[in-house]
Amino acid sequence: MRHASPSPFLLSPVSRAVLCVVSITALGWGFHAPVHAQAMELQPPALPQQQEWTGTYDTETAPITLKMTPMLAEKPPEGDENIPPTFVFGDSVTGRPDLETVIDGNAELRRGPTAIRADRIELTHPTDMLNAKGNVHVSSSGNQFRGPELQLKLDTFEGYFAQPSYRFLSNGGNGKAGRIDFLSDKVLVARNANYTTCERDNEATWEPAWTLTGTSFKFDQETETGEATGAVLRFKGVPILAGPTISFPLSDKRKSGLLPPTYNVDSVSGVMWSQPYYLNIAPDMDATFSPTMMSKRGLDLGSEFRYLNKTNSGRVRASYLVSDKLRNNIDRWSYATTHVGVFDTGTPTFGKLGLSLNLNRVSDNDYWKDFPRSSTFLVQRLLSNDASVSWSKGYVSTTVSALTWQPLQDPLSVIVPPYNRLPQITSTYSRLNAPLAGANGFDYSLSGEFTRFSADRALTRQPNSNRAVAIAQISRPWVSPGWYFTPKMQLHSTMYRFDAPLADGTFSKSRVVPTFSVDSGLQYERKTSYFGRTFTQTLEPRAFYVRTPYRDQSLLPNYDSGLNDFNFATVFTENAFVGNDRISDANLLTLGVTSRLLDPDTGAEKVRFGAAQRLRFADQRVTTPGGLPVTDRISDLLFGTSINWAPQWAFDATVQYNPKLKQSERSSYGVRYNPSHYRVISASLRYQRNISNSVDVGWQWPLNDIWGDKGKDLGAGRGQGGGRLYTVGRLNYSIPERKLVDAIAGVEYDGCCWIGRVVLQRSQNTLVASNTRILFQLELVGFSRLGVNPLDTLKQNIPRYEFLRDQVTAPSRFTNYD
């Protein structure tokens, strides 16, 4: 049976749509009425005549209505009850009911997420087998295939495509093949194929910057991975990697297998080559093994294990260097372990316990100098090892912990390590806005702590001790929209028992210190305007008084106390020291004022100015060992400002000014200019009288701006277009020493489907020694990164550095909708 149709060049869209539906109806495909090509107005479904309209539907008699949805489903519903209908279009449609359909001329077939176009399509209904010839184009869930001939079983998506080109939606991966075998709608095998993420331009001589060729490729969209057999990776036509099999991701999903080797040139360890292997153990855990050959040292066996689930997370890093040739052939090793989790005791009394671990250890004192970048946990000279178990219920919380230190000593700079705490037990009972003695609104707490301090007495020159601390405090805040007033009382009690006598021959000491304080402030607001802009301006004066009587603490050892830094965060506190070994005597008043300009629409802070100063009515006589009493009646004056007048500019400054010497004791200034993505320059100046004076500059900026090429604003993680060169870096310069302390400088080139990076990094390890290395990286976008990874180095050191390619939201299957 043949259905006549208008000539192709006379076929209007309306006529073609009517032809499509009439043809399908004639073939018995379940359509019961033609669709009229005319404007239609949606009306409520008609109710039975006997029923009067009441404004609501009777669920038993009312017809089923369509449910509106704000978006199309990314994954179509599955199952026998959700088999999608089939639509066909064409200049000519012929066929036999329930046997076959033939579409000639501009042939098109659609079913669910699959659309097929060709010059001619033949569909056999009993087997659901489709044959398409001539300019065949297949779109399946956003993936595109083009070629001369296709044979496909529609219901299972099994078949082959002759000499196709292809493009995947997930990462833009594309290529050509001699043949593609579809094993399902998620898995296919490409024979004698190539693969790249480079997009073709309009030049006839265009060649992709990089290609992966192989005798066969297996692409699995379910696991989002690809595997090439007999694989050769070429960059600019030059083979750079080959192997019997090479696996690669089709997304950011994890996959076990060999990772690309990394290369690094280090001024101390020499040329370094590493071949990592990634093991995807389970959805919540993985491991990486990284043997590294160093030309001047030998073979280092590195590994990392990670896990993350609902109740636990952690990481274990370890390395073992066999016979270090630069250190008399001794074995070198290190490990770093972190864990945070919750443990269920299974009893209602204790419930769940929190567990935290942070363990770090190295083989010798020179490790931090020889391997300054082996791990972020191991670059310090003091390595902490601590574990804690915590519990809380209601108003009570308790923690039991242990802390030890491994100091890495340098004969030229011996350090006194902090005290080990074996163990430390703390417990707190705390209430907020609670009733007390028939009145409401009180905040009070009672906390206790027991600590065993131990260290090498030859270094600390004071006895070890057991220390018990009890602190009780109560306050009554009065708070309203325009003011607040909070008086507070504290009682601090401490007891010591030493393992050696003090200077007065005693083995124990105790101390009880009361403290009274009052914190108060006002807040005024007004509408104002500056430079044509309207703001809400605040004026927030604050007064803080503290009175603590003097207690002689000169004979007490110091285990954990130190002088508080003088800044806006600490100037309004009761104790001039941190820790519990020193409680400062005080009779002082701290006055401060802050004024802010707020955006009236968003509440965002545009400008902040602040100042604070202490007025001392009596000398502070309590000091740390070797310290001097504080006799100045007026403290240094603290100024601070933060200005964010325009989104692209930011400025902040803090100045500690000595009114007696009429000069700055300490100051810091910072400015940042960030007009758009990938354009940022920041600079800061830090000064501390007679100690340091340094300048820090960091940047990321396109060099193409110099010759007027401003690129495209494609958003974060997408770069600014191909063919652009970026300069990145950060410099720290010591003004008194007139030299660079630390430096990072490099360039990045964005070639659309590849990114090249060269970064030079210099770090000052000691006063007389430094380390310099060069990092190379070739990033094949959507495939892998070859070379040592400088991205973490750039991200950690350059403020607001942005990756030229970063993980973005997966594209919708409707992105390439046909």
Short mmCIF file of N, CA and C in Angstrom, two decimals, residues 370-457:
data_model
loop_
_atom_site.label_atom_id
_atom_site.label_comp_id
_atom_site.label_asym_id
_atom_site.label_seq_id
_atom_site.Cartn_x
_atom_site.Cartn_y
_atom_site.Cartn_z
N ASP A 370 64.99 17.53 52.78
CA ASP A 370 65.20 16.77 51.55
C ASP A 370 63.92 16.57 50.75
N PHE A 371 62.79 16.51 51.44
CA PHE A 371 61.51 16.29 50.75
C PHE A 371 60.50 17.33 51.22
N PRO A 372 60.72 18.59 50.88
CA PRO A 372 59.84 19.65 51.41
C PRO A 372 58.43 19.60 50.87
N ARG A 373 58.21 18.88 49.74
CA ARG A 373 56.87 18.86 49.15
C ARG A 373 56.30 17.45 49.08
N SER A 374 56.87 16.54 49.87
CA SER A 374 56.37 15.17 49.81
C SER A 374 54.95 15.06 50.30
N SER A 375 54.57 15.89 51.23
CA SER A 375 53.21 15.87 51.76
C SER A 375 52.97 17.17 52.50
N THR A 376 51.77 17.70 52.40
CA THR A 376 51.47 18.94 53.10
C THR A 376 51.53 18.75 54.61
N PHE A 377 51.45 17.50 55.08
CA PHE A 377 51.51 17.25 56.51
C PHE A 377 52.95 17.23 57.03
N LEU A 378 53.91 17.06 56.13
CA LEU A 378 55.26 16.77 56.58
C LEU A 378 56.27 17.85 56.24
N VAL A 379 55.82 19.06 55.92
CA VAL A 379 56.76 20.12 55.56
C VAL A 379 57.21 20.90 56.77
N GLN A 380 56.67 20.63 57.95
CA GLN A 380 57.04 21.36 59.14
C GLN A 380 58.13 20.62 59.91
N ARG A 381 58.75 21.36 60.82
CA ARG A 381 59.76 20.74 61.67
C ARG A 381 59.16 20.14 62.93
N LEU A 382 57.92 20.44 63.20
CA LEU A 382 57.21 19.85 64.32
C LEU A 382 56.05 19.02 63.78
N LEU A 383 56.12 17.72 63.96
CA LEU A 383 55.08 16.82 63.46
C LEU A 383 54.22 16.37 64.63
N SER A 384 52.93 16.65 64.53
CA SER A 384 52.02 16.30 65.61
C SER A 384 51.47 14.90 65.42
N ASN A 385 51.23 14.22 66.53
CA ASN A 385 50.58 12.92 66.55
C ASN A 385 49.54 12.96 67.66
N ASP A 386 48.27 13.04 67.27
CA ASP A 386 47.25 13.17 68.30
C ASP A 386 46.05 12.29 67.97
N ALA A 387 45.38 11.87 69.02
CA ALA A 387 44.17 11.06 68.92
C ALA A 387 43.21 11.52 70.00
N SER A 388 41.92 11.52 69.68
CA SER A 388 40.94 11.95 70.66
C SER A 388 39.64 11.18 70.49
N VAL A 389 38.96 10.98 71.62
CA VAL A 389 37.63 10.39 71.66
C VAL A 389 36.72 11.37 72.38
N SER A 390 35.61 11.73 71.75
CA SER A 390 34.71 12.72 72.34
C SER A 390 33.31 12.15 72.50
N TRP A 391 32.60 12.70 73.47
CA TRP A 391 31.23 12.26 73.77
C TRP A 391 30.45 13.47 74.27
N SER A 392 29.21 13.57 73.89
CA SER A 392 28.36 14.66 74.39
C SER A 392 26.93 14.17 74.48
N LYS A 393 26.23 14.70 75.46
CA LYS A 393 24.82 14.37 75.66
C LYS A 393 24.20 15.50 76.45
N GLY A 394 23.19 16.12 75.86
CA GLY A 394 22.54 17.23 76.54
C GLY A 394 23.49 18.39 76.71
N TYR A 395 23.67 18.81 77.96
CA TYR A 395 24.53 19.96 78.25
C TYR A 395 25.96 19.57 78.59
N VAL A 396 26.27 18.25 78.54
CA VAL A 396 27.58 17.78 78.97
C VAL A 396 28.37 17.27 77.77
N SER A 397 29.65 17.60 77.71
CA SER A 397 30.55 17.08 76.68
C SER A 397 31.88 16.72 77.32
N THR A 398 32.49 15.66 76.82
CA THR A 398 33.75 15.16 77.38
C THR A 398 34.66 14.72 76.24
N THR A 399 35.95 14.99 76.39
CA THR A 399 36.94 14.58 75.40
C THR A 399 38.16 14.01 76.11
N VAL A 400 38.62 12.87 75.63
CA VAL A 400 39.87 12.26 76.09
C VAL A 400 40.82 12.23 74.91
N SER A 401 42.00 12.81 75.07
CA SER A 401 42.93 12.91 73.94
C SER A 401 44.36 12.66 74.40
N ALA A 402 45.20 12.41 73.40
CA ALA A 402 46.64 12.25 73.62
C ALA A 402 47.37 12.94 72.48
N LEU A 403 48.46 13.63 72.82
CA LEU A 403 49.21 14.40 71.84
C LEU A 403 50.70 14.25 72.10
N THR A 404 51.42 13.86 71.06
CA THR A 404 52.89 13.82 71.13
C THR A 404 53.45 14.55 69.92
N TRP A 405 54.72 14.93 69.99
CA TRP A 405 55.38 15.69 68.93
C TRP A 405 56.68 15.00 68.50
N GLN A 406 56.97 15.06 67.22
CA GLN A 406 58.27 14.66 66.72
C GLN A 406 58.98 15.92 66.20
N PRO A 407 59.94 16.43 66.94
CA PRO A 407 60.68 17.60 66.44
C PRO A 407 61.79 17.17 65.48
N LEU A 408 61.93 17.86 64.37
CA LEU A 408 63.01 17.61 63.42
C LEU A 408 64.09 18.65 63.66
N GLN A 409 65.13 18.25 64.36
CA GLN A 409 66.12 19.19 64.83
C GLN A 409 67.17 19.49 63.75
N ASP A 410 67.61 20.74 63.76
CA ASP A 410 68.70 21.20 62.91
C ASP A 410 69.79 21.73 63.83
N PRO A 411 71.02 21.22 63.71
CA PRO A 411 72.08 21.70 64.61
C PRO A 411 72.28 23.21 64.59
N LEU A 412 71.96 23.85 63.46
CA LEU A 412 72.12 25.30 63.36
C LEU A 412 70.94 26.05 63.93
N SER A 413 69.85 25.35 64.20
CA SER A 413 68.65 26.00 64.71
C SER A 413 67.84 25.00 65.54
N VAL A 414 68.28 24.78 66.78
CA VAL A 414 67.62 23.83 67.67
C VAL A 414 66.32 24.44 68.18
N ILE A 415 65.25 23.67 68.13
CA ILE A 415 63.96 24.14 68.62
C ILE A 415 63.59 23.38 69.88
N VAL A 416 62.87 24.10 70.79
CA VAL A 416 62.34 23.46 71.99
C VAL A 416 60.94 22.98 71.66
N PRO A 417 60.71 21.69 71.67
CA PRO A 417 59.39 21.17 71.25
C PRO A 417 58.32 21.47 72.28
N PRO A 418 57.07 21.55 71.85
CA PRO A 418 55.97 21.68 72.83
C PRO A 418 55.89 20.42 73.68
N TYR A 419 55.14 20.51 74.75
CA TYR A 419 54.98 19.38 75.67
C TYR A 419 54.03 18.34 75.08
N ASN A 420 54.39 17.07 75.31
CA ASN A 420 53.45 15.99 75.03
C ASN A 420 52.34 16.02 76.07
N ARG A 421 51.15 15.65 75.66
CA ARG A 421 50.01 15.61 76.58
C ARG A 421 49.47 14.18 76.61
N LEU A 422 49.89 13.44 77.62
CA LEU A 422 49.55 12.03 77.73
C LEU A 422 49.06 11.72 79.15
N PRO A 423 47.74 11.76 79.36
CA PRO A 423 46.68 12.15 78.44
C PRO A 423 46.24 13.59 78.72
N GLN A 424 45.14 13.99 78.04
CA GLN A 424 44.44 15.23 78.36
C GLN A 424 42.94 14.91 78.38
N ILE A 425 42.29 15.22 79.50
CA ILE A 425 40.87 14.92 79.69
C ILE A 425 40.14 16.22 79.99
N THR A 426 39.14 16.53 79.22
CA THR A 426 38.35 17.74 79.45
C THR A 426 36.87 17.38 79.50
N SER A 427 36.14 18.14 80.31
CA SER A 427 34.70 17.94 80.43
C SER A 427 34.05 19.28 80.71
N THR A 428 32.89 19.50 80.09
CA THR A 428 32.22 20.80 80.20
C THR A 428 30.72 20.61 80.36
N TYR A 429 30.16 21.39 81.27
CA TYR A 429 28.71 21.52 81.40
C TYR A 429 28.37 22.96 81.08
N SER A 430 27.47 23.17 80.09
CA SER A 430 27.21 24.52 79.61
C SER A 430 25.73 24.73 79.37
N ARG A 431 25.22 25.92 79.78
CA ARG A 431 23.83 26.30 79.55
C ARG A 431 23.80 27.72 78.99
N LEU A 432 22.88 27.94 78.05
CA LEU A 432 22.68 29.27 77.47
C LEU A 432 21.23 29.69 77.68
N ASN A 433 21.05 30.96 78.02
CA ASN A 433 19.71 31.53 78.24
C ASN A 433 18.90 30.64 79.18
N ALA A 434 19.50 30.29 80.28
CA ALA A 434 18.91 29.32 81.20
C ALA A 434 18.40 30.03 82.45
N PRO A 435 17.44 29.42 83.15
CA PRO A 435 16.97 30.01 84.41
C PRO A 435 17.96 29.75 85.54
N LEU A 436 18.02 30.69 86.48
CA LEU A 436 18.91 30.55 87.63
C LEU A 436 18.32 31.36 88.77
N ALA A 437 18.10 30.70 89.89
CA ALA A 437 17.57 31.36 91.09
C ALA A 437 16.28 32.10 90.78
N GLY A 438 15.42 31.48 89.98
CA GLY A 438 14.13 32.07 89.67
C GLY A 438 14.15 33.11 88.57
N ALA A 439 15.30 33.42 88.01
CA ALA A 439 15.39 34.42 86.94
C ALA A 439 15.88 33.73 85.67
N ASN A 440 15.50 34.28 84.52
CA ASN A 440 15.87 33.71 83.23
C ASN A 440 16.96 34.54 82.56
N GLY A 441 17.52 33.95 81.49
CA GLY A 441 18.45 34.69 80.64
C GLY A 441 19.90 34.56 81.02
N PHE A 442 20.28 33.59 81.85
CA PHE A 442 21.67 33.44 82.27
C PHE A 442 22.42 32.46 81.36
N ASP A 443 23.69 32.76 81.13
CA ASP A 443 24.61 31.83 80.47
C ASP A 443 25.65 31.41 81.52
N TYR A 444 25.79 30.11 81.73
CA TYR A 444 26.80 29.68 82.70
C TYR A 444 27.39 28.35 82.27
N SER A 445 28.59 28.08 82.75
CA SER A 445 29.28 26.84 82.40
C SER A 445 30.27 26.49 83.49
N LEU A 446 30.59 25.20 83.54
CA LEU A 446 31.60 24.67 84.44
C LEU A 446 32.43 23.68 83.64
N SER A 447 33.73 23.90 83.57
CA SER A 447 34.59 23.02 82.79
C SER A 447 35.78 22.59 83.63
N GLY A 448 36.25 21.38 83.36
CA GLY A 448 37.40 20.85 84.05
C GLY A 448 38.36 20.19 83.07
N GLU A 449 39.63 20.19 83.43
CA GLU A 449 40.66 19.61 82.56
C GLU A 449 41.76 19.00 83.41
N PHE A 450 42.20 17.81 82.99
CA PHE A 450 43.39 17.19 83.59
C PHE A 450 44.36 16.84 82.47
N THR A 451 45.63 17.25 82.65
CA THR A 451 46.65 17.04 81.62
C THR A 451 47.95 16.60 82.28
N ARG A 452 48.56 15.61 81.63
CA ARG A 452 49.90 15.18 82.02
C ARG A 452 50.86 15.73 80.98
N PHE A 453 51.72 16.69 81.36
CA PHE A 453 52.70 17.30 80.47
C PHE A 453 54.06 16.61 80.65
N SER A 454 54.65 16.20 79.52
CA SER A 454 55.96 15.56 79.59
C SER A 454 56.80 15.98 78.39
N ALA A 455 58.09 16.16 78.63
CA ALA A 455 59.04 16.54 77.57
C ALA A 455 60.45 16.30 78.09
N ASP A 456 61.44 16.51 77.23
CA ASP A 456 62.84 16.35 77.61
C ASP A 456 63.23 17.54 78.49
N ARG A 457 63.46 17.28 79.79
CA ARG A 457 63.76 18.36 80.71
C ARG A 457 65.07 19.06 80.40
#
